Short mmCIF file of C-alpha atoms in Angstrom, two decimals:
data_model
loop_
_atom_site.label_atom_id
_atom_site.label_comp_id
_atom_site.label_asym_id
_atom_site.label_seq_id
_atom_site.Cartn_x
_atom_site.Cartn_y
_atom_site.Cartn_z
CA MET A 1 32.52 -139.05 -33.34
CA ASP A 2 35.51 -139.76 -35.54
CA LEU A 3 35.84 -139.81 -39.32
CA ASP A 4 35.18 -143.54 -39.61
CA ASP A 5 31.94 -143.14 -37.62
CA LEU A 6 30.83 -140.39 -39.99
CA LEU A 7 31.66 -142.34 -43.14
CA GLY A 8 29.85 -145.41 -41.84
CA ARG A 9 26.69 -143.54 -40.92
CA ASP A 10 23.57 -145.26 -42.34
CA GLY A 11 21.57 -143.32 -44.92
CA PHE A 12 24.31 -140.88 -45.92
CA GLY A 13 26.00 -143.00 -48.57
CA LEU A 14 29.34 -141.25 -48.11
CA LEU A 15 32.08 -142.71 -50.33
CA PRO A 16 35.71 -142.73 -49.10
CA VAL A 17 38.03 -141.50 -51.88
CA VAL A 18 41.28 -140.86 -49.96
CA PRO A 19 41.34 -142.72 -46.63
CA GLY A 20 43.04 -141.24 -43.60
CA ARG A 21 44.01 -142.17 -40.08
CA ARG A 22 41.30 -142.40 -37.50
CA ARG A 23 40.86 -139.01 -35.87
CA PRO A 24 38.15 -137.11 -33.97
CA VAL A 25 35.73 -134.90 -35.90
CA LEU A 26 35.06 -131.72 -33.92
CA GLY A 27 32.56 -130.14 -36.31
CA ALA A 28 31.45 -129.69 -39.93
CA HIS A 29 30.88 -126.57 -42.01
CA VAL A 30 29.85 -125.73 -45.59
CA VAL A 31 32.08 -123.18 -47.36
CA GLU A 32 32.06 -122.29 -51.06
CA ILE A 33 34.25 -119.17 -50.97
CA GLY A 34 38.00 -118.66 -51.11
CA HIS A 35 40.32 -119.22 -48.15
CA PRO A 36 37.86 -121.40 -46.21
CA THR A 37 40.13 -121.98 -43.23
CA ARG A 38 39.19 -118.52 -42.06
CA TRP A 39 35.84 -120.09 -41.12
CA VAL A 40 36.71 -123.73 -40.46
CA PRO A 41 38.95 -124.54 -37.44
CA PRO A 42 41.34 -127.52 -37.11
CA GLY A 43 39.68 -130.89 -36.62
CA TRP A 44 36.56 -129.94 -38.57
CA VAL A 45 35.22 -131.33 -41.85
CA LEU A 46 34.86 -128.92 -44.78
CA LEU A 47 31.89 -129.62 -47.08
CA THR A 48 31.90 -128.12 -50.59
CA THR A 49 30.37 -128.67 -54.03
CA GLY A 50 33.48 -127.21 -55.70
CA LEU A 51 31.59 -124.15 -56.93
CA ARG A 52 34.78 -122.09 -57.19
CA LEU A 53 37.08 -124.88 -58.42
CA GLY A 54 37.50 -124.01 -62.09
CA SER A 55 40.94 -125.52 -62.71
CA PRO A 56 43.33 -128.18 -61.41
CA ALA A 57 45.37 -125.39 -59.83
CA ASP A 58 42.31 -124.30 -57.82
CA CYS A 59 41.88 -127.89 -56.57
CA ARG A 60 45.47 -128.22 -55.48
CA GLU A 61 45.42 -124.84 -53.77
CA LEU A 62 42.32 -125.79 -51.76
CA VAL A 63 43.77 -129.11 -50.57
CA ALA A 64 47.07 -127.47 -49.63
CA GLU A 65 45.24 -124.90 -47.51
CA LEU A 66 43.08 -127.51 -45.76
CA ALA A 67 46.07 -129.76 -45.00
CA ALA A 68 48.01 -126.80 -43.60
CA GLY A 69 44.99 -125.91 -41.47
CA ASP A 70 44.87 -129.45 -40.01
CA LEU A 71 41.29 -130.10 -41.03
CA ALA A 72 39.85 -133.53 -40.33
CA ALA A 73 38.65 -134.17 -43.90
CA LEU A 74 37.18 -132.72 -47.10
CA GLY A 75 33.67 -133.79 -48.10
CA PHE A 76 33.00 -133.15 -51.82
CA GLY A 77 29.43 -133.03 -53.07
CA ILE A 78 29.00 -134.65 -56.53
CA GLY A 79 26.19 -134.32 -59.01
CA ILE A 80 25.63 -130.60 -58.45
CA VAL A 81 28.60 -128.66 -59.89
CA HIS A 82 30.92 -131.60 -60.64
CA ASP A 83 29.73 -135.04 -61.66
CA THR A 84 32.78 -136.67 -60.04
CA VAL A 85 35.52 -135.64 -57.68
CA PRO A 86 38.14 -133.76 -59.75
CA ALA A 87 41.27 -135.82 -60.40
CA ALA A 88 43.57 -132.96 -59.30
CA LEU A 89 41.71 -132.81 -55.97
CA VAL A 90 42.20 -136.55 -55.46
CA ASP A 91 45.89 -136.49 -56.43
CA GLU A 92 46.70 -133.57 -54.15
CA ALA A 93 44.73 -135.08 -51.25
CA ARG A 94 46.69 -138.31 -51.58
CA ARG A 95 49.96 -136.42 -51.76
CA ARG A 96 49.17 -134.42 -48.63
CA GLU A 97 47.38 -137.30 -46.85
CA LEU A 98 44.19 -135.31 -46.43
CA PRO A 99 41.14 -137.57 -46.01
CA LEU A 100 38.64 -137.04 -48.84
CA PHE A 101 35.16 -138.47 -49.31
CA ALA A 102 32.36 -137.99 -51.83
CA VAL A 103 28.87 -136.89 -50.82
CA PRO A 104 26.09 -138.12 -53.15
CA GLU A 105 23.60 -135.56 -54.47
CA ALA A 106 20.79 -137.11 -52.42
CA THR A 107 22.51 -136.38 -49.12
CA PRO A 108 22.03 -132.75 -48.02
CA PHE A 109 25.06 -131.10 -46.41
CA ARG A 110 22.81 -129.85 -43.62
CA GLU A 111 22.11 -133.44 -42.51
CA ILE A 112 25.84 -134.14 -42.24
CA VAL A 113 26.37 -130.95 -40.25
CA ARG A 114 23.43 -131.82 -37.99
CA ALA A 115 24.72 -135.35 -37.38
CA VAL A 116 28.22 -134.10 -36.51
CA ASP A 117 26.82 -131.41 -34.21
CA ALA A 118 24.65 -133.96 -32.42
CA ALA A 119 27.58 -136.36 -31.96
CA VAL A 120 29.83 -133.58 -30.65
CA LEU A 121 27.09 -132.42 -28.29
CA ASP A 122 26.60 -135.96 -26.99
CA ARG A 123 30.36 -136.30 -26.52
CA ASP A 124 30.60 -132.97 -24.69
CA ARG A 125 27.63 -133.91 -22.52
CA ASP A 126 29.29 -137.20 -21.65
CA VAL A 127 32.59 -135.42 -20.93
CA PHE A 128 30.73 -132.95 -18.71
CA ARG A 129 29.03 -135.75 -16.75
CA ARG A 130 32.25 -137.66 -16.34
CA THR A 131 34.14 -134.48 -15.44
CA ALA A 132 31.57 -133.67 -12.76
CA ALA A 133 31.84 -137.20 -11.36
CA ILE A 134 35.63 -137.09 -11.37
CA THR A 135 35.60 -133.62 -9.79
CA ASP A 136 33.38 -134.84 -6.95
CA THR A 137 35.59 -137.89 -6.44
CA LEU A 138 38.87 -135.98 -6.46
CA THR A 139 37.76 -133.09 -4.26
CA GLY A 140 36.44 -135.65 -1.77
CA LEU A 141 40.00 -136.94 -1.37
CA LEU A 142 41.11 -133.63 0.19
CA ASP A 143 39.74 -134.77 3.55
CA GLY A 144 41.99 -137.83 3.67
CA PRO A 145 45.02 -138.20 5.98
CA VAL A 146 47.50 -137.86 3.09
CA PRO A 147 45.62 -135.73 0.52
CA GLN A 148 48.58 -135.21 -1.81
CA GLN A 149 49.10 -138.94 -2.30
CA SER A 150 45.34 -139.59 -2.40
CA LEU A 151 44.89 -137.09 -5.24
CA VAL A 152 47.63 -138.72 -7.32
CA HIS A 153 46.21 -142.19 -6.75
CA GLY A 154 42.65 -140.97 -7.39
CA LEU A 155 43.61 -139.32 -10.69
CA ALA A 156 45.33 -142.54 -11.81
CA ARG A 157 42.17 -144.53 -11.05
CA ALA A 158 39.87 -142.02 -12.75
CA LEU A 159 41.93 -141.87 -15.96
CA ARG A 160 43.08 -145.50 -15.81
CA CYS A 161 46.68 -144.44 -16.36
CA GLY A 162 50.02 -143.86 -14.68
CA VAL A 163 50.36 -140.63 -12.68
CA ALA A 164 53.16 -139.18 -10.55
CA LEU A 165 53.94 -135.93 -8.77
CA HIS A 166 57.54 -134.77 -9.23
CA ARG A 167 59.68 -132.11 -7.66
CA PRO A 168 61.13 -129.67 -10.23
CA ASP A 169 64.34 -131.75 -10.28
CA GLY A 170 62.38 -134.87 -11.24
CA SER A 171 62.46 -136.70 -7.91
CA VAL A 172 59.15 -138.36 -7.09
CA LEU A 173 56.86 -137.02 -4.38
CA ALA A 174 54.03 -139.48 -5.03
CA ALA A 175 53.29 -142.12 -7.68
CA ASP A 176 50.36 -144.39 -8.46
CA PRO A 177 50.81 -147.93 -7.10
CA ALA A 178 50.37 -149.66 -10.46
CA SER A 179 53.16 -148.03 -12.49
CA GLY A 180 55.19 -146.99 -9.43
CA ARG A 181 58.46 -145.11 -9.49
CA ALA A 182 59.73 -146.96 -12.56
CA GLY A 183 56.78 -145.75 -14.62
CA ALA A 184 57.17 -142.28 -13.16
CA ALA A 185 60.84 -142.18 -14.21
CA GLU A 186 59.98 -143.28 -17.77
CA ARG A 187 57.31 -140.58 -18.12
CA TRP A 188 59.61 -137.93 -16.65
CA THR A 189 62.28 -138.77 -19.25
CA ARG A 190 59.71 -138.22 -22.01
CA PHE A 191 58.44 -135.05 -20.35
CA ARG A 192 61.90 -133.49 -20.22
CA GLY A 193 62.14 -133.66 -24.01
CA LEU A 194 58.87 -131.80 -24.65
CA ALA A 195 58.16 -128.11 -25.03
CA ILE A 196 56.05 -126.37 -22.40
CA THR A 197 53.04 -124.94 -24.21
CA GLY A 198 51.22 -123.18 -21.37
CA PRO A 199 48.44 -123.67 -18.83
CA PRO A 200 46.10 -125.15 -17.84
CA VAL A 201 47.88 -128.33 -18.97
CA GLU A 202 51.35 -127.22 -19.90
CA VAL A 203 52.56 -130.24 -21.85
CA VAL A 204 50.55 -132.51 -24.13
CA ASP A 205 52.23 -134.84 -26.60
CA ALA A 206 50.90 -137.09 -29.34
CA ASP A 207 51.62 -140.23 -27.33
CA GLY A 208 49.29 -139.30 -24.49
CA LEU A 209 51.60 -137.54 -22.01
CA PHE A 210 49.91 -134.75 -20.05
CA ALA A 211 51.65 -132.52 -17.52
CA ALA A 212 50.58 -129.56 -15.42
CA ALA A 213 52.63 -127.36 -13.11
CA VAL A 214 51.78 -127.01 -9.42
CA ARG A 215 52.35 -123.33 -8.72
CA PRO A 216 51.16 -122.12 -5.31
CA ARG A 217 51.23 -118.30 -5.44
CA GLY A 218 53.07 -118.46 -8.76
CA GLU A 219 56.07 -120.46 -7.48
CA LEU A 220 56.85 -123.68 -9.36
CA ARG A 221 56.71 -126.35 -6.67
CA ALA A 222 56.05 -129.57 -8.58
CA TRP A 223 54.97 -131.18 -11.86
CA LEU A 224 51.98 -133.50 -12.18
CA VAL A 225 52.68 -135.91 -15.06
CA ALA A 226 50.15 -138.41 -16.42
CA GLY A 227 50.55 -140.93 -19.22
CA ALA A 228 47.03 -141.55 -20.53
CA SER A 229 45.88 -143.42 -23.61
CA ARG A 230 43.98 -141.06 -25.87
CA GLY A 231 41.64 -143.85 -26.92
CA SER A 232 40.54 -144.84 -23.41
CA VAL A 233 39.45 -141.41 -22.14
CA PRO A 234 38.46 -138.31 -24.15
CA VAL A 235 41.27 -135.77 -24.32
CA PRO A 236 39.14 -132.91 -22.94
CA LEU A 237 38.37 -135.02 -19.90
CA ILE A 238 42.04 -135.83 -19.36
CA VAL A 239 43.00 -132.16 -19.65
CA ARG A 240 40.32 -131.05 -17.20
CA ALA A 241 41.14 -133.75 -14.67
CA VAL A 242 44.90 -133.13 -14.75
CA ALA A 243 44.39 -129.35 -14.50
CA LEU A 244 41.95 -129.80 -11.59
CA VAL A 245 44.34 -131.99 -9.59
CA ALA A 246 47.22 -129.57 -10.24
CA ARG A 247 45.10 -126.71 -8.86
CA LEU A 248 44.07 -128.76 -5.83
CA LEU A 249 47.70 -129.68 -5.15
CA GLY A 250 48.66 -126.02 -5.45
CA GLY A 251 45.97 -125.12 -2.93
CA LEU A 252 47.23 -127.79 -0.54
CA ALA A 253 50.79 -126.48 -0.85
CA ALA A 254 49.69 -122.89 -0.23
CA ALA A 255 47.67 -123.95 2.82
CA ALA A 256 50.62 -125.94 4.14
CA ASP A 257 52.86 -122.88 3.69
CA ASP A 258 50.40 -120.76 5.67
CA ASP A 259 50.22 -123.37 8.43
CA ALA A 260 54.01 -123.60 8.59
CA LEU A 261 54.39 -119.82 8.86
CA ARG A 262 51.78 -119.68 11.61
CA ARG A 263 53.38 -122.52 13.56
CA ARG A 264 56.83 -120.95 13.14
CA ALA A 265 55.60 -117.62 14.49
CA ASP A 266 53.73 -119.30 17.38
CA ARG A 267 56.78 -121.34 18.39
CA ALA A 268 59.07 -118.31 18.31
CA ALA A 269 56.61 -116.20 20.33
CA GLU A 270 56.23 -118.97 22.92
CA LEU A 271 60.02 -119.35 23.16
CA HIS A 272 60.56 -115.63 23.72
CA ARG A 273 57.77 -115.53 26.29
CA LEU A 274 59.24 -118.41 28.31
CA VAL A 275 62.82 -117.12 28.10
CA ALA A 276 61.66 -113.71 29.31
CA GLY A 277 59.63 -115.30 32.12
CA ASP A 278 56.39 -113.71 30.93
CA PRO A 279 53.71 -114.83 33.42
CA ALA A 280 50.83 -114.07 31.02
CA PRO A 281 50.70 -116.86 28.40
CA GLY A 282 48.78 -116.45 25.17
CA PRO A 283 45.71 -118.51 24.23
CA ASP A 284 47.84 -121.09 22.39
CA ALA A 285 50.59 -121.32 25.02
CA GLY A 286 51.93 -124.81 25.56
CA THR A 287 50.41 -126.23 22.37
CA HIS A 288 53.69 -126.36 20.41
CA GLY A 289 56.59 -127.00 22.74
CA PRO A 290 57.37 -129.94 25.02
CA PRO A 291 55.20 -130.14 28.17
CA ALA A 292 56.42 -127.98 31.05
CA ASP A 293 55.58 -130.64 33.63
CA ARG A 294 58.33 -132.88 32.27
CA PRO A 295 62.10 -132.29 31.99
CA ARG A 296 63.18 -130.15 29.03
CA THR A 297 66.46 -129.20 27.40
CA VAL A 298 67.48 -125.81 26.06
CA LEU A 299 69.81 -125.99 23.06
CA VAL A 300 71.85 -123.10 21.72
CA LEU A 301 72.85 -124.15 18.22
CA ALA A 302 76.24 -123.66 16.63
CA ALA A 303 76.95 -120.32 15.02
CA GLY A 304 75.87 -120.19 11.40
CA THR A 305 73.02 -122.69 11.80
CA ALA A 306 70.10 -121.66 9.61
CA LEU A 307 66.73 -121.47 11.29
CA ALA A 308 65.08 -123.26 8.35
CA ASP A 309 67.58 -126.16 8.55
CA ALA A 310 66.96 -126.57 12.27
CA GLU A 311 63.20 -126.51 11.67
CA ARG A 312 63.42 -129.25 9.03
CA THR A 313 65.51 -131.43 11.35
CA LEU A 314 63.09 -131.01 14.25
CA ASP A 315 60.05 -131.59 12.04
CA ALA A 316 61.61 -134.87 10.87
CA LEU A 317 61.91 -136.00 14.52
CA ARG A 318 58.14 -135.54 14.97
CA VAL A 319 58.45 -134.29 18.54
CA PRO A 320 57.12 -131.11 20.17
CA TYR A 321 59.63 -128.27 20.14
CA LEU A 322 60.11 -124.53 20.34
CA LEU A 323 62.50 -122.74 17.99
CA GLY A 324 63.53 -119.18 17.31
CA GLU A 325 66.32 -116.63 17.31
CA VAL A 326 67.20 -115.19 20.72
CA ASP A 327 69.99 -112.62 21.10
CA GLY A 328 71.49 -113.53 17.74
CA SER A 329 71.56 -117.31 18.30
CA VAL A 330 69.23 -120.05 17.11
CA VAL A 331 67.68 -121.59 20.23
CA ALA A 332 65.57 -124.74 20.51
CA VAL A 333 63.69 -126.27 23.43
CA VAL A 334 63.08 -130.01 23.26
CA GLY A 335 61.84 -132.73 25.55
CA GLU A 336 63.15 -136.06 26.71
CA ASP A 337 62.44 -137.74 23.34
CA VAL A 338 65.37 -135.98 21.64
CA PRO A 339 68.82 -137.54 22.23
CA ALA A 340 71.27 -135.44 24.24
CA PRO A 341 74.08 -133.68 22.34
CA GLY A 342 76.89 -136.03 21.40
CA PRO A 343 80.66 -135.58 21.53
CA PRO A 344 82.47 -133.16 19.24
CA VAL A 345 82.85 -134.22 15.62
CA ALA A 346 86.32 -133.86 14.11
CA GLY A 347 86.57 -131.17 11.47
CA ALA A 348 88.84 -131.04 8.44
CA ALA A 349 92.58 -131.29 8.86
CA GLY A 350 93.80 -128.34 10.89
CA ALA A 351 90.27 -127.22 11.79
CA PRO A 352 88.78 -127.33 15.30
CA PRO A 353 86.07 -129.84 16.13
CA VAL A 354 82.53 -128.83 15.26
CA ALA A 355 79.64 -128.92 17.67
CA GLY A 356 78.04 -132.25 18.44
CA ALA A 357 74.44 -133.02 17.64
CA ALA A 358 71.18 -133.60 19.50
CA GLY A 359 68.76 -135.45 17.25
CA GLY A 360 70.76 -134.26 14.26
CA LEU A 361 70.99 -130.63 15.40
CA PRO A 362 74.44 -128.95 15.55
CA VAL A 363 74.57 -127.97 19.23
CA ALA A 364 77.05 -125.59 20.83
CA GLY A 365 75.64 -125.45 24.36
CA SER A 366 72.82 -127.10 26.28
CA ALA A 367 71.20 -126.94 29.69
CA GLY A 368 68.62 -129.13 31.36
CA VAL A 369 65.44 -127.68 32.86
CA ALA A 370 63.70 -129.62 35.61
CA ALA A 371 60.00 -130.42 35.38
CA GLY A 372 57.97 -127.37 36.25
CA ALA A 373 61.04 -125.08 36.41
CA PRO A 374 61.15 -121.77 34.48
CA LEU A 375 62.97 -121.73 31.18
CA GLY A 376 64.88 -118.45 31.58
CA PRO A 377 67.72 -119.73 33.83
CA GLY A 378 68.16 -122.78 31.58
CA HIS A 379 68.52 -120.52 28.55
CA ARG A 380 71.13 -118.42 30.35
CA ASP A 381 73.11 -121.53 31.29
CA ALA A 382 72.91 -122.91 27.74
CA ARG A 383 74.25 -119.60 26.41
CA LEU A 384 77.18 -119.81 28.85
CA ALA A 385 77.87 -123.35 27.65
CA ALA A 386 77.77 -122.21 24.01
CA ARG A 387 80.19 -119.36 24.78
CA HIS A 388 82.52 -121.84 26.44
CA ALA A 389 82.40 -124.06 23.33
CA ALA A 390 83.26 -121.07 21.16
CA LEU A 391 86.04 -120.01 23.54
CA THR A 392 87.75 -123.40 23.64
CA GLY A 393 87.06 -124.42 20.03
CA GLY A 394 85.26 -127.59 21.12
CA GLY A 395 81.67 -128.61 21.62
CA PRO A 396 79.05 -129.32 22.51
CA VAL A 397 79.19 -128.20 26.14
CA ARG A 398 76.61 -129.08 28.76
CA ALA A 399 76.03 -126.34 31.29
CA GLY A 400 76.14 -128.91 34.11
CA ASP A 401 79.71 -129.84 33.13
CA LEU A 402 81.05 -126.30 33.52
CA GLY A 403 83.37 -125.80 36.48
CA VAL A 404 83.28 -122.85 38.84
CA LEU A 405 86.20 -121.12 37.14
CA ASP A 406 84.60 -121.62 33.73
CA ARG A 407 81.38 -120.02 34.92
CA MET A 408 83.28 -117.16 36.51
CA VAL A 409 85.09 -116.43 33.26
CA LEU A 410 81.89 -116.59 31.26
CA GLU A 411 79.92 -114.44 33.72
CA ILE A 412 82.64 -111.83 34.14
CA GLY A 413 83.51 -111.84 30.47
CA GLU A 414 86.39 -113.32 28.53
CA GLU A 415 88.01 -110.02 27.68
CA ARG A 416 88.22 -108.80 31.26
CA THR A 417 89.38 -112.21 32.50
CA ALA A 418 92.05 -112.36 29.80
CA GLU A 419 93.18 -108.86 30.72
CA LEU A 420 93.71 -109.98 34.31
CA ALA A 421 95.17 -113.45 33.74
CA ARG A 422 97.14 -113.26 30.50
CA PRO A 423 100.20 -111.43 31.95
CA LEU A 424 100.83 -114.56 34.02
CA LEU A 425 101.86 -116.41 30.84
CA ALA A 426 103.83 -113.53 29.34
CA PRO A 427 107.25 -114.83 30.52
CA LEU A 428 106.67 -118.25 28.95
CA ALA A 429 107.85 -119.23 25.47
CA PRO A 430 105.27 -121.03 23.24
CA PRO A 431 106.70 -124.55 23.90
CA LEU A 432 106.33 -123.99 27.65
CA VAL A 433 102.77 -122.70 27.26
CA GLU A 434 101.85 -125.77 25.19
CA THR A 435 103.46 -128.09 27.73
CA VAL A 436 101.54 -126.68 30.67
CA ARG A 437 98.31 -126.69 28.61
CA VAL A 438 98.66 -130.41 27.81
CA TRP A 439 99.78 -131.15 31.39
CA LEU A 440 96.60 -129.59 32.80
CA ALA A 441 94.45 -131.31 30.15
CA HIS A 442 95.91 -134.68 31.31
CA ARG A 443 95.22 -133.92 34.99
CA GLN A 444 98.90 -133.17 35.76
CA ASP A 445 99.98 -136.67 34.70
CA VAL A 446 103.59 -136.33 33.49
CA PRO A 447 103.86 -139.67 31.58
CA ALA A 448 100.52 -139.02 29.82
CA THR A 449 101.68 -135.50 28.95
CA ALA A 450 104.96 -136.85 27.54
CA ARG A 451 103.09 -139.34 25.36
CA ALA A 452 100.78 -136.61 24.06
CA LEU A 453 103.76 -134.35 23.26
CA HIS A 454 105.90 -137.23 21.92
CA VAL A 455 108.76 -136.38 24.27
CA HIS A 456 110.52 -138.09 27.23
CA PRO A 457 108.92 -137.62 30.68
CA ASN A 458 112.14 -135.99 31.89
CA SER A 459 111.69 -133.34 29.18
CA VAL A 460 108.22 -132.60 30.56
CA ARG A 461 109.60 -132.32 34.12
CA HIS A 462 112.35 -130.01 32.92
CA ARG A 463 109.88 -127.74 31.14
CA LEU A 464 107.54 -127.66 34.14
CA GLY A 465 110.49 -126.71 36.30
CA ARG A 466 111.20 -123.74 34.00
CA VAL A 467 107.50 -122.76 34.12
CA GLN A 468 107.58 -122.89 37.92
CA ALA A 469 110.69 -120.73 38.02
CA LEU A 470 109.03 -118.07 35.85
CA VAL A 471 105.41 -117.96 37.14
CA GLY A 472 105.40 -119.52 40.62
CA ASP A 473 104.88 -122.79 42.45
CA LEU A 474 102.65 -125.06 40.36
CA ARG A 475 101.47 -126.74 43.56
CA ASP A 476 99.86 -123.45 44.64
CA PRO A 477 96.12 -123.55 43.76
CA ALA A 478 96.11 -119.82 43.13
CA VAL A 479 98.93 -120.12 40.58
CA LEU A 480 97.27 -123.06 38.88
CA ALA A 481 93.92 -121.22 38.78
CA GLY A 482 95.57 -118.18 37.20
CA ILE A 483 97.32 -120.31 34.56
CA TYR A 484 94.05 -122.15 33.78
CA LEU A 485 92.15 -118.87 33.35
CA ALA A 486 94.88 -117.47 31.10
CA LEU A 487 94.80 -120.59 28.96
CA LEU A 488 90.98 -120.63 28.89
CA THR A 489 90.83 -117.09 27.56
CA GLY A 490 93.28 -117.72 24.73
CA GLY A 491 96.65 -117.74 26.36
#
């Protein structure tokens, strides 16, 4: 019921004195004592015969209090204490825009109170029925393939309004099809300018904007924002529906977090078991990673790669994988569906190349594992490849591309190899070391080396002659092997 409904009620004969805007009437109460707003809440109608109104000042004081208390209206009974509505009461009501109506002597206050109570009860009963129906509809959407989106769309249909789910930064996670992202952006702009008043619905404005936070385990994860017309659906129903969907979305987020933690732990446990060669698999073995009866690839990711970042990248690929930290490195096992690591990517000026990528992952070293073969040897080879990438400043490195000398250095250890080989380069000045490094990198091609060093080929030959005079015959495989090892270990 609203004020116009009450004033138009047949048989009451209520006479509007000061009209007001159409607004809901939440209740009615008779008060004849001072300070009536102690007993009459906002949105209610106060009924009085003016028993205590002995002066114009008393009239103005009463109206001021009722207006400040946001009452719906003042109903003044005439013919009992006052024959007409006091002029001061009318003037002050007009000044403060408080609706005022006269109640004829033949209309008992109790009948007005009873009529308002019955209308409010009918409204609440209708809200309850509609809330129950909406609750059944919305909770039924949890079984759908995309429950988050289904809840947003279902709320929009139930309230006949625009609804969107936003990340805390305002980006849209889901929006109703009718208003779309444009409507979501417009509502978010309005939402940002409003004060947060508290749960269950944390923002409600006069223009019909309703917002509730999605807080799984107390963490703000998203905002559910609806723009509903107050005239089309009762406000209590809107509040309950928006709060319900926010709670359901929070439950979905919490459940997804639990599932993600469980999957993360299962993948890491399976990875450690396979790397260690554990012959006793757990009950869920093989349910997360790529199938063992098909070729697999072990990836050791570049130093500094965050486990969470690698997980997001692999989840986006939608392929089976294992992931975890092994011996201080982030290790992934993927199948044939993930592209092999690419070439090194140039870093900033003066910086070494960074590791290439497999499916978007920053890879330092990789090793293939044949179908049905154990994973442990592949992990060891991938670690050697990653150490080689770190040693040379390049990447990524495939274990199958490592030469015998490279493997020997990596197996023996760089420090010990450097200790044995580095004295071979001690007699050489830096320009000679750089010349022989480029010469070996260009497969002992003198013209190619000269072009890389921007010098004449004769200059390269002269420098190589000096190198040979200081360290030995460069045609001797043993001398060349020693120089290569010295350069490989930082010479």
